[in-house]
Coordinates of N, CA and C in Angstrom, one line a residue:
X14 N -14.0 10.5 14.4 CA -14.3 10.8 13.1 C -14.9 12.2 13.0
X15 N -15.7 12.6 13.9 CA -16.2 14.0 13.9 C -15.1 15.0 14.0
X16 N -14.2 14.7 14.9 CA -13.0 15.6 15.1 C -12.2 15.7 13.8
X17 N -12.0 14.6 13.2 CA -11.1 14.6 12.0 C -11.9 15.4 10.9
X18 N -13.2 15.2 10.7 CA -13.9 16.0 9.7 C -13.8 17.5 10.1
X19 N -13.9 17.8 11.3 CA -13.8 19.3 11.7 C -12.4 19.8 11.3
X20 N -11.4 19.0 11.5 CA -10.1 19.5 11.1 C -9.9 19.7 9.6
X21 N -10.6 18.7 8.9 CA -10.5 18.8 7.4 C -11.2 20.1 6.9
X22 N -12.4 20.4 7.5 CA -13.1 21.6 7.1 C -12.3 22.9 7.5
X23 N -11.7 22.9 8.6 CA -10.8 24.0 9.0 C -9.6 24.1 8.1
X24 N -9.1 23.0 7.7 CA -8.0 23.0 6.7 C -8.4 23.7 5.4
X25 N -9.6 23.3 4.9 CA -10.0 23.9 3.6 C -10.4 25.4 3.8
X26 N -10.8 25.8 5.0 CA -11.3 27.1 5.2 C -10.1 28.1 5.4
X27 N -9.1 27.6 6.2 CA -8.0 28.5 6.6 C -6.7 28.2 5.8
X28 N -6.6 27.1 5.1 CA -5.5 26.8 4.3 C -4.2 26.3 5.0
X29 N -4.4 25.8 6.2 CA -3.2 25.3 6.8 C -2.9 23.8 6.4
X30 N -1.7 23.3 6.6 CA -1.3 22.0 6.1 C -1.7 20.9 7.2
X31 N -2.4 20.0 6.8 CA -2.7 18.8 7.6 C -2.3 17.6 6.9
X32 N -1.3 16.9 7.5 CA -0.7 15.7 6.8 C -1.8 14.6 6.7
X33 N -2.0 14.1 5.5 CA -2.9 13.0 5.3 C -2.2 11.7 5.8
X34 N -2.9 10.8 6.6 CA -2.3 9.6 7.0 C -2.0 8.7 5.8
X35 N -0.9 8.0 6.0 CA -0.4 7.1 4.9 C -0.2 5.7 5.5
X36 N -1.0 4.7 4.9 CA -1.0 3.4 5.5 C -0.4 2.5 4.4
X37 N 0.6 1.6 4.8 CA 1.3 0.7 3.9 C 0.9 -0.8 4.3
X38 N 0.3 -1.5 3.3 CA 0.0 -2.9 3.5 C 1.2 -3.7 3.2
X39 N 1.7 -4.5 4.1 CA 2.8 -5.4 3.9 C 2.4 -6.8 4.2
X40 N 3.0 -7.8 3.4 CA 2.7 -9.2 3.7 C 3.3 -10.1 2.7
X41 N 3.3 -11.3 2.9 CA 3.8 -12.3 1.9 C 2.8 -12.4 0.8
X42 N 3.2 -13.1 -0.3 CA 2.3 -13.3 -1.4 C 1.1 -14.0 -1.0
X43 N -0.1 -13.6 -1.5 CA -1.4 -14.3 -1.2 C -1.7 -14.2 0.3
X44 N -1.2 -13.2 1.0 CA -1.5 -13.1 2.5 C -2.9 -12.5 2.7
X45 N -3.5 -11.8 1.7 CA -4.8 -11.2 1.8 C -4.8 -9.7 1.9
X46 N -3.7 -9.1 1.4 CA -3.6 -7.6 1.5 C -4.7 -6.9 0.7
X47 N -4.9 -7.4 -0.5 CA -5.9 -6.8 -1.3 C -7.4 -7.0 -0.8
X48 N -7.5 -8.2 -0.2 CA -8.8 -8.6 0.4 C -9.1 -7.6 1.5
X49 N -8.1 -7.4 2.3 CA -8.2 -6.4 3.5 C -8.6 -5.0 3.0
X50 N -7.9 -4.6 1.9 CA -8.1 -3.3 1.4 C -9.6 -3.2 1.0
X51 N -10.1 -4.2 0.3 CA -11.5 -4.2 -0.2 C -12.5 -4.2 1.0
X52 N -12.1 -4.9 2.0 CA -13.0 -5.0 3.2 C -13.0 -3.5 3.9
X53 N -11.9 -2.9 4.0 CA -11.9 -1.6 4.5 C -12.7 -0.5 3.8
X54 N -12.7 -0.7 2.5 CA -13.4 0.3 1.6 C -14.9 -0.1 1.4
X55 N -15.1 -1.4 1.5 CA -16.5 -1.8 1.2 C -16.9 -2.1 -0.2
X56 N -16.0 -2.1 -1.1 CA -16.2 -2.4 -2.5 C -14.9 -2.9 -3.2
X57 N -15.0 -3.5 -4.4 CA -13.9 -4.0 -5.0 C -13.0 -2.9 -5.7
X58 N -11.7 -2.9 -5.4 CA -10.8 -1.9 -6.0 C -9.7 -2.6 -6.7
X59 N -9.6 -3.9 -6.7 CA -8.6 -4.6 -7.3 C -9.0 -6.1 -7.6
X60 N -8.1 -6.8 -8.3 CA -8.4 -8.2 -8.7 C -7.6 -9.0 -7.8
X61 N -7.9 -10.3 -7.6 CA -7.2 -11.2 -6.7 C -7.0 -12.5 -7.5
X62 N -5.8 -13.1 -7.3 CA -5.5 -14.4 -7.9 C -4.5 -15.1 -7.1
X63 N -4.3 -16.4 -7.3 CA -3.3 -17.1 -6.6 C -1.9 -16.7 -7.0
X64 N -0.9 -16.8 -6.1 CA 0.4 -16.4 -6.5 C 0.6 -15.0 -6.5
X65 N 1.4 -14.4 -7.4 CA 1.7 -13.0 -7.5 C 0.7 -12.3 -8.3
X66 N -0.1 -11.4 -7.7 CA -1.0 -10.6 -8.5 C -0.6 -9.2 -8.6
X67 N -0.1 -8.6 -7.5 CA 0.3 -7.2 -7.5 C 1.8 -7.1 -7.9
X68 N 2.1 -6.5 -9.0 CA 3.4 -6.4 -9.5 C 4.0 -5.0 -9.5
X69 N 3.3 -4.1 -8.9 CA 3.9 -2.8 -8.7 C 3.1 -2.2 -7.5
X70 N 3.7 -1.2 -6.8 CA 2.9 -0.6 -5.7 C 1.6 0.0 -6.2
X71 N 0.5 -0.1 -5.6 CA -0.8 0.5 -5.9 C -1.0 1.6 -4.8
X72 N -1.0 2.8 -5.3 CA -1.2 4.0 -4.4 C -2.7 4.4 -4.5
X73 N -3.4 4.2 -3.4 CA -4.8 4.5 -3.4 C -5.1 5.7 -2.5
X74 N -5.5 6.8 -3.2 CA -5.7 8.1 -2.4 C -7.2 8.3 -2.3
X75 N -7.7 8.3 -1.1 CA -9.1 8.6 -0.8 C -9.2 10.1 -0.4
X76 N -10.2 10.7 -1.0 CA -10.5 12.1 -0.8 C -12.0 12.3 -0.4
X77 N -12.2 12.8 0.7 CA -13.6 13.2 1.1 C -14.1 14.4 0.3
X78 N -15.2 14.2 -0.4 CA -15.7 15.3 -1.2 C -17.2 15.4 -0.9
X79 N -17.6 16.3 0.0 CA -19.0 16.4 0.4 C -19.9 17.0 -0.7
X80 N -19.3 17.5 -1.8 CA -20.1 18.0 -2.9 C -20.7 16.9 -3.7
X81 N -20.2 15.7 -3.6 CA -20.7 14.6 -4.3 C -21.9 14.0 -3.6
X82 N -22.9 13.6 -4.3 CA -24.1 13.0 -3.6 C -23.8 11.7 -3.0
X83 N -24.8 11.3 -2.2 CA -24.7 10.0 -1.4 C -24.5 8.8 -2.4
X84 N -23.6 8.0 -2.2 CA -23.3 6.8 -3.1 C -22.6 7.1 -4.4
X85 N -22.2 8.4 -4.6 CA -21.5 8.8 -5.8 C -20.0 8.7 -5.6
X86 N -19.3 8.0 -6.4 CA -17.8 7.9 -6.4 C -17.2 8.4 -7.7
X87 N -16.2 9.2 -7.5 CA -15.4 9.7 -8.7 C -14.1 9.0 -8.6
X88 N -13.7 8.2 -9.6 CA -12.5 7.4 -9.6 C -11.7 7.7 -10.8
X89 N -10.4 7.8 -10.5 CA -9.4 7.9 -11.6 C -8.3 6.9 -11.4
X90 N -7.8 6.3 -12.5 CA -6.6 5.4 -12.4 C -5.6 5.9 -13.3
X91 N -4.4 6.2 -12.8 CA -3.4 6.9 -13.7 C -4.0 8.0 -14.5
X92 N -4.7 8.9 -13.8 CA -5.4 10.0 -14.5 C -6.4 9.8 -15.5
X93 N -6.9 8.5 -15.6 CA -8.0 8.1 -16.5 C -9.2 7.9 -15.7
X94 N -10.4 8.4 -16.1 CA -11.6 8.2 -15.4 C -12.0 6.8 -15.6
X95 N -12.4 6.1 -14.5 CA -12.8 4.7 -14.5 C -14.1 4.5 -13.6
X96 N -15.0 3.7 -14.1 CA -16.2 3.3 -13.4 C -15.8 2.4 -12.3
X97 N -16.5 2.4 -11.1 CA -16.1 1.5 -10.0 C -16.2 0.1 -10.4
X98 N -17.2 -0.3 -11.2 CA -17.4 -1.7 -11.6 C -16.3 -2.1 -12.6
X99 N -15.6 -1.2 -13.2 CA -14.5 -1.6 -14.1 C -13.1 -1.5 -13.6
X100 N -13.0 -1.0 -12.3 CA -11.7 -0.8 -11.8 C -10.8 -2.1 -11.7
X101 N -11.5 -3.1 -11.2 CA -10.7 -4.4 -11.0 C -10.0 -4.8 -12.4
X102 N -10.8 -4.8 -13.5 CA -10.3 -5.2 -14.7 C -9.2 -4.2 -15.3
X103 N -9.4 -2.9 -14.9 CA -8.4 -2.0 -15.3 C -7.0 -2.3 -14.7
X104 N -7.1 -2.5 -13.3 CA -5.9 -2.9 -12.6 C -5.3 -4.2 -13.1
X105 N -6.2 -5.2 -13.4 CA -5.7 -6.4 -13.9 C -4.9 -6.3 -15.2
X106 N -5.4 -5.5 -16.1 CA -4.8 -5.2 -17.3 C -3.4 -4.5 -17.1
X107 N -3.4 -3.6 -16.2 CA -2.1 -2.8 -15.9 C -1.1 -3.8 -15.4
X108 N -1.5 -4.7 -14.5 CA -0.5 -5.7 -14.0 C 0.0 -6.7 -15.0
X109 N -1.0 -7.1 -15.9 CA -0.6 -8.0 -17.0 C 0.4 -7.4 -17.9
X110 N 0.4 -6.1 -18.1 CA 1.3 -5.5 -19.0 C 2.8 -5.5 -18.4
X111 N 2.9 -5.7 -17.1 CA 4.2 -5.8 -16.5 C 4.8 -7.2 -16.7
X112 N 4.1 -8.1 -17.2 CA 4.6 -9.4 -17.4 C 4.9 -10.2 -16.2
X113 N 6.0 -10.9 -16.1 CA 6.3 -11.7 -14.9 C 7.4 -11.0 -14.1
X114 N 7.6 -9.7 -14.4 CA 8.6 -8.9 -13.6 C 7.8 -8.0 -12.7
X115 N 8.6 -7.0 -12.1 CA 8.0 -6.0 -11.2 C 8.4 -4.7 -11.5
X116 N 7.6 -3.7 -11.2 CA 8.0 -2.3 -11.4 C 7.9 -1.5 -10.1
X117 N 8.9 -0.6 -9.9 CA 8.9 0.3 -8.7 C 7.9 1.4 -8.9
X118 N 7.4 1.7 -10.1 CA 6.5 2.9 -10.4 C 5.1 2.5 -9.9
X119 N 4.6 3.3 -8.9 CA 3.3 3.0 -8.4 C 2.1 3.3 -9.4
X120 N 1.2 2.5 -9.4 CA -0.1 2.8 -10.1 C -0.9 3.7 -9.2
X121 N -1.5 4.7 -9.7 CA -2.1 5.7 -8.8 C -3.6 5.7 -9.1
X122 N -4.4 5.5 -8.0 CA -5.8 5.4 -8.1 C -6.3 6.5 -7.0
X123 N -7.3 7.3 -7.5 CA -7.9 8.3 -6.6 C -9.4 8.1 -6.6
X124 N -9.8 8.0 -5.3 CA -11.3 7.8 -5.1 C -11.8 9.0 -4.4
X125 N -12.8 9.7 -4.9 CA -13.5 10.8 -4.2 C -14.9 10.4 -3.9
X126 N -15.4 10.7 -2.7 CA -16.7 10.4 -2.3 C -17.1 11.1 -1.0
X127 N -18.3 11.4 -0.8 CA -18.8 12.0 0.4 C -18.7 11.0 1.6
X128 N -18.3 11.5 2.7 CA -18.3 10.6 3.9 C -17.2 9.7 4.1
X129 N -16.1 9.9 3.3 CA -14.9 9.1 3.5 C -13.7 9.9 4.0
X130 N -12.8 9.4 4.8 CA -11.7 10.2 5.3 C -10.6 10.4 4.2
X131 N -9.9 11.4 4.3 CA -8.7 11.7 3.5 C -7.6 10.7 4.0
X132 N -7.2 9.8 3.1 CA -6.2 8.8 3.5 C -5.5 8.2 2.2
X133 N -4.2 7.9 2.4 CA -3.4 7.3 1.3 C -3.1 5.8 1.8
X134 N -3.4 4.9 0.9 CA -3.0 3.5 1.2 C -2.1 2.9 0.1
X135 N -1.0 2.4 0.5 CA -0.2 1.7 -0.5 C -0.3 0.2 -0.3
X136 N -0.6 -0.4 -1.4 CA -0.7 -1.9 -1.4 C 0.5 -2.4 -2.2
X137 N 1.4 -3.0 -1.5 CA 2.7 -3.4 -2.1 C 2.7 -4.9 -2.7
X138 N 3.6 -5.1 -3.7 CA 3.7 -6.6 -4.0 C 4.0 -7.4 -2.8
X139 N 3.6 -8.7 -2.8 CA 3.8 -9.5 -1.7 C 5.3 -9.8 -1.5
X140 N 5.8 -9.9 -0.3 CA 7.2 -10.2 0.0 C 7.3 -11.7 -0.3
X141 N 8.4 -12.1 -1.0 CA 8.7 -13.4 -1.5 C 9.5 -14.1 -0.4
X142 N 8.9 -14.9 0.4 CA 9.5 -15.5 1.6 C 10.6 -16.5 1.3
X143 N 10.3 -17.5 0.4 CA 11.2 -18.5 0.1 C 11.3 -18.6 -1.5
X144 N 12.0 -17.7 -2.1 CA 12.1 -17.7 -3.6 C 12.8 -18.9 -4.1
X145 N 12.5 -19.4 -5.3 CA 13.2 -20.5 -5.9 C 14.7 -20.1 -6.1
X146 N 15.6 -21.0 -6.4 CA 17.0 -20.7 -6.5 C 17.3 -20.1 -7.9
X147 N 16.4 -20.1 -8.9 CA 16.7 -19.6 -10.2 C 17.1 -18.1 -10.1
X148 N 18.0 -17.7 -10.9 CA 18.5 -16.3 -10.8 C 17.4 -15.2 -10.9
X149 N 16.5 -15.5 -11.9 CA 15.4 -14.5 -12.1 C 14.5 -14.4 -10.9
X150 N 14.2 -15.5 -10.3 CA 13.3 -15.5 -9.1 C 14.1 -14.8 -8.0
X151 N 15.4 -15.0 -7.8 CA 16.1 -14.3 -6.8 C 16.2 -12.8 -7.0
X152 N 16.3 -12.4 -8.3 CA 16.3 -11.0 -8.6 C 15.0 -10.4 -8.3
X153 N 13.9 -11.1 -8.7 CA 12.5 -10.6 -8.4 C 12.3 -10.4 -6.9
X154 N 12.8 -11.4 -6.1 CA 12.6 -11.3 -4.7 C 13.4 -10.1 -4.1
X155 N 14.6 -9.9 -4.6 CA 15.4 -8.8 -4.1 C 14.8 -7.4 -4.5
X156 N 14.3 -7.4 -5.7 CA 13.6 -6.1 -6.2 C 12.4 -5.7 -5.3
X157 N 11.6 -6.8 -5.0 CA 10.4 -6.5 -4.2 C 10.8 -6.1 -2.8
X158 N 11.8 -6.7 -2.2 CA 12.3 -6.4 -0.9 C 12.9 -5.0 -0.8
X159 N 13.7 -4.6 -1.9 CA 14.2 -3.2 -1.9 C 13.1 -2.2 -2.1
X160 N 12.1 -2.5 -2.9 CA 11.0 -1.7 -3.1 C 10.3 -1.4 -1.8
X161 N 10.0 -2.5 -1.1 CA 9.3 -2.4 0.2 C 10.1 -1.7 1.3
X162 N 11.4 -1.8 1.2 CA 12.3 -1.1 2.2 C 12.1 0.4 2.2
X163 N 11.9 1.0 0.9 CA 11.6 2.4 0.8 C 10.4 2.9 1.6
X164 N 9.3 2.0 1.5 CA 8.1 2.3 2.2 C 8.2 2.1 3.7
X165 N 8.9 1.0 4.1 CA 9.1 0.7 5.5 C 9.8 1.7 6.2
X166 N 10.9 2.3 5.6 CA 11.8 3.2 6.3 C 11.2 4.6 6.3
X167 N 10.2 4.9 5.5 CA 9.7 6.3 5.5 C 8.9 6.5 6.8
X168 N 9.4 7.4 7.7 CA 8.7 7.6 9.0 C 7.3 8.1 8.9
X169 N 6.9 8.7 7.8 CA 5.5 9.1 7.6 C 4.5 8.0 7.5
X170 N 5.0 6.8 7.1 CA 4.1 5.7 6.8 C 3.8 4.9 8.1
X171 N 2.5 4.5 8.2 CA 2.1 3.6 9.2 C 2.0 2.2 8.5
X172 N 2.7 1.2 9.1 CA 2.8 -0.2 8.5 C 1.8 -1.0 9.1
X173 N 1.1 -1.7 8.1 CA 0.1 -2.7 8.5 C 0.6 -4.1 7.9
X174 N 1.0 -5.0 8.8 CA 1.5 -6.3 8.4 C 0.4 -7.3 8.4
X175 N 0.1 -7.8 7.2 CA -1.0 -8.7 6.9 C -0.6 -10.1 6.8
X176 N -1.3 -11.0 7.5 CA -1.0 -12.4 7.4 C -2.3 -13.2 7.4
X177 N -2.1 -14.5 7.0 CA -3.3 -15.4 7.0 C -3.8 -15.6 8.4
X178 N -5.1 -15.8 8.6 CA -5.7 -15.9 9.9 C -5.1 -17.1 10.7
X179 N -4.7 -18.1 10.1 CA -4.3 -19.3 10.8 C -2.9 -19.1 11.4
X180 N -2.2 -18.0 11.1 CA -0.9 -17.8 11.6 C -0.9 -17.0 12.9
X181 N 0.0 -17.2 13.8 CA 0.1 -16.5 15.0 C 1.0 -15.3 14.8
X182 N 0.8 -14.2 15.4 CA 1.6 -13.0 15.2 C 3.0 -13.3 15.5
X183 N 3.3 -14.0 16.6 CA 4.7 -14.2 17.1 C 5.4 -15.2 16.2
X184 N 4.8 -15.9 15.3 CA 5.5 -16.8 14.4 C 5.5 -16.4 12.9
X185 N 5.1 -15.1 12.6 CA 5.0 -14.6 11.3 C 6.4 -14.6 10.6
X186 N 6.5 -15.1 9.4 CA 7.8 -14.9 8.6 C 8.0 -13.4 8.3
X187 N 6.9 -12.7 8.2 CA 7.0 -11.3 7.7 C 7.7 -10.4 8.7
X188 N 7.5 -10.7 10.1 CA 8.1 -9.8 11.0 C 9.6 -9.7 11.0
X189 N 10.4 -10.8 10.9 CA 11.8 -10.7 10.7 C 12.2 -10.1 9.4
X190 N 11.4 -10.4 8.3 CA 11.6 -9.8 7.0 C 11.5 -8.3 7.1
X191 N 10.4 -7.8 7.7 CA 10.2 -6.3 7.7 C 11.2 -5.7 8.6
X192 N 11.7 -6.4 9.7 CA 12.7 -5.9 10.6 C 14.0 -5.7 9.8
X193 N 14.3 -6.6 8.9 CA 15.5 -6.6 8.0 C 15.4 -5.4 7.1
X194 N 14.2 -5.2 6.5 CA 14.0 -4.1 5.6 C 14.2 -2.8 6.3
X195 N 13.8 -2.7 7.5 CA 13.9 -1.4 8.3 C 15.2 -1.1 8.8
X196 N 16.1 -2.1 9.0 CA 17.3 -1.9 9.7 C 18.6 -2.3 9.0
X197 N 18.5 -3.1 8.0 CA 19.8 -3.7 7.4 C 20.3 -2.7 6.3
X198 N 21.2 -1.8 6.7 CA 21.8 -0.8 5.8 C 22.7 -1.4 4.8
X199 N 23.3 -2.5 5.2 CA 24.3 -3.2 4.3 C 23.6 -3.8 3.1
X200 N 22.4 -4.4 3.4 CA 21.7 -5.0 2.3 C 20.9 -4.0 1.4
X201 N 20.5 -2.9 2.1 CA 19.7 -1.9 1.4 C 20.3 -0.5 1.5
X202 N 21.5 -0.3 0.8 CA 22.1 1.0 0.8 C 21.5 1.9 -0.2
X203 N 21.8 3.2 0.0 CA 21.5 4.2 -1.0 C 20.0 4.4 -1.2
X204 N 19.2 4.2 -0.1 CA 17.8 4.4 -0.2 C 17.4 5.9 0.0
X205 N 18.3 6.6 0.6 CA 18.0 8.0 1.0 C 17.2 8.1 2.2
X206 N 17.0 7.0 2.9 CA 16.2 7.0 4.2 C 17.0 6.2 5.2
X207 N 17.1 6.7 6.4 CA 17.8 6.1 7.5 C 17.0 4.8 8.0
X208 N 17.8 4.1 8.8 CA 17.2 2.9 9.4 C 16.0 3.3 10.3
X209 N 15.1 2.4 10.5 CA 13.9 2.6 11.3 C 13.7 1.5 12.3
X210 N 14.5 1.4 13.3 CA 14.5 0.2 14.2 C 13.3 0.2 15.1
X211 N 12.6 1.3 15.2 CA 11.4 1.4 16.1 C 10.1 1.2 15.3
X212 N 10.1 0.6 14.1 CA 8.9 0.5 13.3 C 7.8 -0.2 14.0
X213 N 8.1 -1.2 14.8 CA 7.0 -1.9 15.5 C 6.1 -1.1 16.4
X214 N 6.7 0.0 16.9 CA 5.9 0.9 17.8 C 4.7 1.5 17.2
X215 N 4.7 1.7 15.9 CA 3.6 2.4 15.2 C 2.9 1.4 14.2
X216 N 3.4 0.2 14.2 CA 2.9 -0.7 13.2 C 1.6 -1.4 13.7
X217 N 0.8 -2.0 12.8 CA -0.4 -2.7 13.1 C -0.2 -4.1 12.6
X218 N -0.7 -5.1 13.3 CA -0.6 -6.5 13.0 C -1.9 -7.2 12.9

């Protein structure tokens, strides 16, 4: 942590480019991705509900700002200033406006505070493991999968596959699904990103 902060100070002083780590949270619906995100941050950043809650990617950008006092957070959501205590309701309203469909357009949240690392976290809609046979449900599942494939295949992204605690890593439904997202060019053509067969080497489970 001290080394990272030294690099950040040097970056600001000398103007060289230091790539900010990008973490992508992947998992089935209600796997606990948002709960994990809140645990990592130490406070509420989103709302939780049974079934599908996240209907578009949520891009959370953390920025260390030592000019802010201890305990002070500066938060914007889609370029609007938001109080920390009102962020969950803001996101809930944004997701509600999407109805029962999904959007590829990410919701952008920026959090600035002293003592936090520079980091980008993408919280994606949950992968739909066994969608109903209705055409709309099938289309939604395919849209979510294609959306996730773009993030899975980006070599800049570190993948964090989230599952319920009672499941064993070796039996997760998400692993073959993510492997398919990373390598199946026939199912996911024209993404502008090549296959990523080695995704497990840098992934977290």
